[in-house]
XYZ file of C-alpha atoms in Angstrom:
317
model
C 17.463 14.373 -0.467
C 15.673 16.441 -3.113
C 12.552 18.085 -1.761
C 11.621 21.069 -3.948
C 11.140 19.835 -7.493
C 8.128 19.310 -9.715
C 7.607 15.791 -10.943
C 7.386 15.886 -14.753
C 7.721 13.253 -17.480
C 11.329 14.346 -17.956
C 12.178 14.115 -14.240
C 10.453 10.757 -13.958
C 12.414 9.263 -16.855
C 15.652 10.316 -15.149
C 15.056 8.205 -12.038
C 17.833 5.709 -11.260
C 18.436 3.350 -8.375
C 20.675 5.309 -5.999
C 20.946 2.673 -3.289
C 20.205 -1.021 -2.876
C 19.695 -2.565 0.562
C 20.163 -6.270 1.144
C 18.755 -6.535 4.653
C 16.334 -9.368 3.836
C 16.785 -12.970 2.766
C 13.220 -13.461 1.516
C 10.598 -11.458 -0.379
C 9.646 -8.034 0.961
C 5.856 -8.361 1.089
C 4.830 -4.819 2.048
C 6.152 -1.349 2.743
C 4.884 2.025 3.875
C 6.261 5.565 4.214
C 5.351 7.603 7.242
C 3.437 10.812 6.396
C 6.465 13.133 6.688
C 8.439 10.951 4.279
C 11.405 10.584 6.593
C 10.967 6.891 7.372
C 10.038 3.770 5.420
C 8.981 0.534 7.086
C 8.940 -2.873 5.371
C 7.829 -6.398 6.224
C 9.233 -9.575 4.734
C 8.510 -13.277 4.392
C 11.666 -13.809 6.478
C 9.595 -12.530 9.475
C 11.570 -9.304 9.824
C 10.554 -5.651 9.927
C 13.155 -3.196 8.583
C 12.928 0.550 9.235
C 14.830 2.836 6.830
C 15.942 6.432 7.246
C 14.955 8.054 3.929
C 16.925 11.250 4.451
C 20.234 9.503 5.063
C 19.467 6.457 2.912
C 20.322 3.996 5.671
C 18.603 1.112 7.448
C 17.802 2.307 10.996
C 16.864 -0.944 12.681
C 15.514 -4.434 12.190
C 12.797 -6.000 14.345
C 11.722 -9.628 14.192
C 8.352 -11.332 14.390
C 9.538 -14.939 14.168
C 6.577 -16.352 16.069
C 3.724 -14.684 14.191
C 5.264 -13.669 10.876
C 4.554 -10.247 9.401
C 2.727 -8.798 6.385
C 0.883 -5.589 5.405
C 2.978 -3.496 7.809
C 2.192 0.201 8.003
C 2.513 3.218 10.234
C -0.517 4.278 12.245
C -1.711 7.777 13.030
C 0.132 7.478 16.358
C 3.837 8.345 16.136
C 6.313 5.473 16.349
C 3.693 2.725 16.097
C 2.750 0.278 13.351
C 0.160 -2.379 12.608
C 0.683 -5.606 10.725
C -1.098 -8.823 9.873
C 0.170 -12.266 10.865
C 1.317 -15.073 8.588
C 1.635 -17.776 11.264
C -0.259 -19.083 14.316
C -3.484 -17.119 13.642
C -4.965 -14.203 11.716
C -4.613 -11.603 14.442
C -3.674 -8.004 13.588
C -0.883 -6.757 15.828
C -0.271 -3.217 17.026
C 3.427 -2.655 17.585
C 5.342 0.039 19.436
C 8.434 0.718 17.339
C 9.971 2.599 20.225
C 10.533 -0.491 22.386
C 9.512 -3.322 20.015
C 6.578 -4.387 22.195
C 3.042 -5.209 21.143
C 0.559 -2.659 22.461
C -2.588 -4.550 21.493
C -3.940 -7.476 19.478
C -7.002 -7.281 17.243
C -8.638 -10.681 16.988
C -11.693 -11.570 14.945
C -10.718 -12.643 11.452
C -10.779 -16.413 10.898
C -8.804 -16.467 7.640
C -5.810 -14.619 6.195
C -6.021 -10.824 6.373
C -5.493 -9.532 2.823
C -6.139 -5.807 3.209
C -5.209 -3.388 5.978
C -5.508 0.388 6.097
C -4.759 2.868 8.886
C -6.709 6.118 9.010
C -4.584 9.174 8.159
C -6.363 11.320 10.779
C -7.181 9.215 13.841
C -6.928 5.813 15.542
C -9.169 3.878 13.164
C -7.999 0.802 11.272
C -9.750 -1.088 8.494
C -9.048 -4.766 7.856
C -10.407 -7.258 5.360
C -9.945 -10.997 5.185
C -10.472 -14.082 3.028
C -13.234 -14.900 5.551
C -15.234 -12.299 3.531
C -15.474 -9.803 6.360
C -14.383 -6.207 6.718
C -13.720 -4.916 10.230
C -13.296 -1.412 11.589
C -11.135 -1.026 14.690
C -9.962 1.674 17.047
C -6.380 1.118 18.182
C -7.379 2.055 21.737
C -9.809 -0.877 22.079
C -9.431 -4.608 21.531
C -12.917 -5.259 20.199
C -13.814 -4.246 16.665
C -16.051 -1.197 16.253
C -17.785 -2.543 13.180
C -18.177 -5.726 11.155
C -19.364 -6.137 7.595
C -20.112 -9.454 5.908
C -19.296 -9.352 2.209
C -19.902 -11.576 -0.796
C -16.250 -12.072 -1.660
C -12.621 -11.168 -1.061
C -12.241 -7.493 -0.085
C -9.681 -4.798 -0.790
C -10.162 -1.585 1.162
C -8.663 1.799 2.000
C -9.412 5.083 3.741
C -9.545 8.256 1.685
C -6.813 10.896 2.352
C -9.071 12.812 4.743
C -10.070 9.718 6.724
C -13.772 10.512 6.337
C -14.792 7.720 3.996
C -13.453 4.347 3.028
C -13.769 2.328 -0.137
C -14.190 -1.427 -0.282
C -13.620 -3.350 -3.475
C -15.615 -6.549 -3.348
C -15.343 -9.728 -5.384
C -13.285 -7.925 -8.068
C -16.460 -6.384 -9.491
C -17.789 -3.544 -7.309
C -16.434 -0.619 -5.293
C -18.563 0.521 -2.353
C -18.043 3.824 -0.527
C -18.857 4.150 3.168
C -19.011 7.089 5.541
C -16.732 6.196 8.452
C -19.178 7.696 10.986
C -22.221 5.804 9.701
C -20.817 2.789 7.852
C -23.359 0.503 9.579
C -26.046 2.127 7.411
C -24.377 0.572 4.386
C -22.577 2.140 1.440
C -23.646 5.575 0.193
C -22.380 4.731 -3.295
C -21.771 1.507 -5.236
C -19.828 1.377 -8.492
C -20.137 -1.764 -10.601
C -17.164 -2.364 -12.853
C -16.628 -4.748 -15.699
C -15.008 -7.878 -14.335
C -11.574 -8.944 -15.510
C -11.771 -12.550 -16.598
C -8.137 -13.328 -15.963
C -7.304 -11.539 -12.711
C -8.534 -10.586 -9.249
C -8.310 -7.261 -7.453
C -5.526 -7.345 -4.872
C -5.144 -3.686 -3.897
C -7.125 -0.457 -3.707
C -5.878 3.083 -3.015
C -7.187 6.619 -3.179
C -5.057 9.194 -4.950
C -3.476 11.751 -2.588
C -5.895 14.422 -3.870
C -8.834 12.083 -3.150
C -10.238 12.300 -6.677
C -9.187 8.895 -8.023
C -9.247 5.269 -6.933
C -6.525 2.914 -8.121
C -7.216 -0.821 -8.347
C -4.292 -3.209 -8.685
C -4.574 -6.896 -9.528
C -2.738 -10.208 -9.696
C -2.736 -9.880 -13.492
C -1.339 -7.355 -15.952
C -4.166 -4.817 -15.577
C -4.381 -1.698 -13.386
C -7.499 0.451 -13.248
C -8.137 4.063 -12.328
C -11.709 5.147 -11.606
C -13.288 8.441 -10.593
C -13.665 8.419 -6.794
C -16.905 10.423 -6.891
C -18.948 8.800 -9.658
C -17.077 5.540 -10.250
C -16.579 6.056 -13.970
C -13.597 4.162 -15.439
C -10.905 6.688 -16.375
C -7.846 4.612 -17.291
C -6.916 0.987 -17.747
C -3.181 0.390 -17.775
C -2.321 -2.859 -19.511
C 0.768 -4.841 -20.256
C 2.479 -5.045 -16.877
C 4.510 -8.263 -17.003
C 3.007 -10.609 -14.431
C 3.594 -14.185 -15.518
C 3.218 -15.563 -11.982
C -0.309 -14.381 -11.173
C 0.924 -12.603 -8.036
C -0.358 -9.410 -6.416
C 1.689 -6.482 -7.713
C 1.427 -3.112 -6.049
C 0.585 0.053 -7.947
C 0.884 3.505 -6.369
C 0.276 7.168 -7.104
C 2.818 9.955 -7.101
C 2.151 12.558 -4.359
C 0.654 14.969 -6.938
C -1.710 12.204 -8.183
C -0.398 12.757 -11.749
C 1.431 9.452 -12.186
C 0.954 5.778 -11.402
C 3.832 3.384 -10.761
C 3.675 -0.394 -10.850
C 6.059 -3.217 -10.122
C 6.290 -6.282 -12.388
C 7.623 -9.820 -12.541
C 10.417 -8.701 -14.886
C 12.005 -6.515 -12.189
C 11.154 -3.181 -13.836
C 8.982 -0.249 -12.769
C 6.220 0.864 -15.158
C 4.989 4.487 -15.056
C 1.887 6.114 -16.572
C 0.277 9.525 -16.682
C -3.099 9.332 -14.888
C -4.671 12.050 -17.022
C -3.629 10.967 -20.511
C -3.242 7.229 -19.805
C 0.028 7.194 -21.720
C 2.976 5.173 -20.503
C 5.765 7.561 -19.555
C 8.625 5.232 -18.725
C 9.839 1.741 -17.954
C 12.515 2.110 -15.304
C 15.085 -0.648 -15.136
C 15.652 -1.570 -11.515
C 17.705 -4.707 -12.051
C 15.699 -6.322 -9.290
C 16.572 -10.001 -9.065
C 12.955 -11.092 -8.608
C 9.407 -9.802 -9.043
C 8.851 -6.266 -7.768
C 5.703 -6.565 -5.672
C 6.126 -3.313 -3.738
C 6.552 0.156 -5.203
C 5.715 3.499 -3.604
C 6.628 7.141 -4.037
C 7.756 9.099 -0.993
C 4.942 11.485 0.076
C 7.309 14.423 0.715
C 10.654 13.796 -0.984
C 11.578 13.236 -4.610
C 12.320 9.544 -4.173
C 10.791 6.233 -5.127
C 11.174 2.902 -3.331
C 10.789 -0.549 -4.882
C 11.349 -3.990 -3.442
C 11.835 -7.642 -4.327
C 14.056 -9.447 -1.802
C 16.166 -6.278 -1.861
C 15.011 -2.701 -1.304
C 15.867 -0.040 -3.879
C 15.792 3.734 -3.329
C 15.476 5.794 -6.521
C 16.431 9.431 -7.135
C 16.265 11.628 -10.256
C 19.572 12.021 -12.134
C 18.937 15.125 -14.199
C 22.581 15.886 -14.906
C 22.940 12.873 -17.179
């Protein structure tokens, strides 16, 4: 695995799929690298959780959640534990020990589908948002939520890289910033953005350096705004999305590039500073790529449809 290399336009254009995994028989709906980049976890509509070893490029193990289904899976601050939302039975968030495949705790409170979930990078806090128009703050050590916010529309939300603030995108028109320690006082900043007529916000992420906020949609538009003043910096257009589905966009670890999946099975890449499109990487995915993320520590990219693809640079070509 390549660790020491600077990501440049040239390196990015050289990325090729090095390995394809066919562990799933339905769409991979979410994935997440652990902070040291050694492990990737994914959830699928086939109710399975697959854990991959990124250094060896192998699937480590598969866990099943046949009863509750699984979506939005991600590692928590605690080692060897993950949280995920449910797709069956109810809208409970489940806290899973990956060590022995047992649920540690259940977080109940949402009355409709959970559509956004974010684990704090520094402590035990979790942020969840639902189609019931609520945002809840949890501590993984307690069953009851620590905070509840009633919103005017569907939320997307995420912690910043330092875990001190979180951003909530509301009703596809405003981003509100909250201090984690005093969120009950309301947002300390609100950024109104021009609404997209033809799509809704489906994802929100801070850049790894904390300076940018990335908003992904169920259309062909991706936005980058300044995380401090809310000014629109880039709008990336033209991502093929003829199905109106949520497509993930992600930053590179240096915050210099944005990657997006598409319904045509390719990966689209832009420069965050110039706004120019750097590359369209052909993944030969059989279906829409709804998940794409760059490894936080290693020079590798992962993308998923029903299959999982690991990408590496091929500079000797």
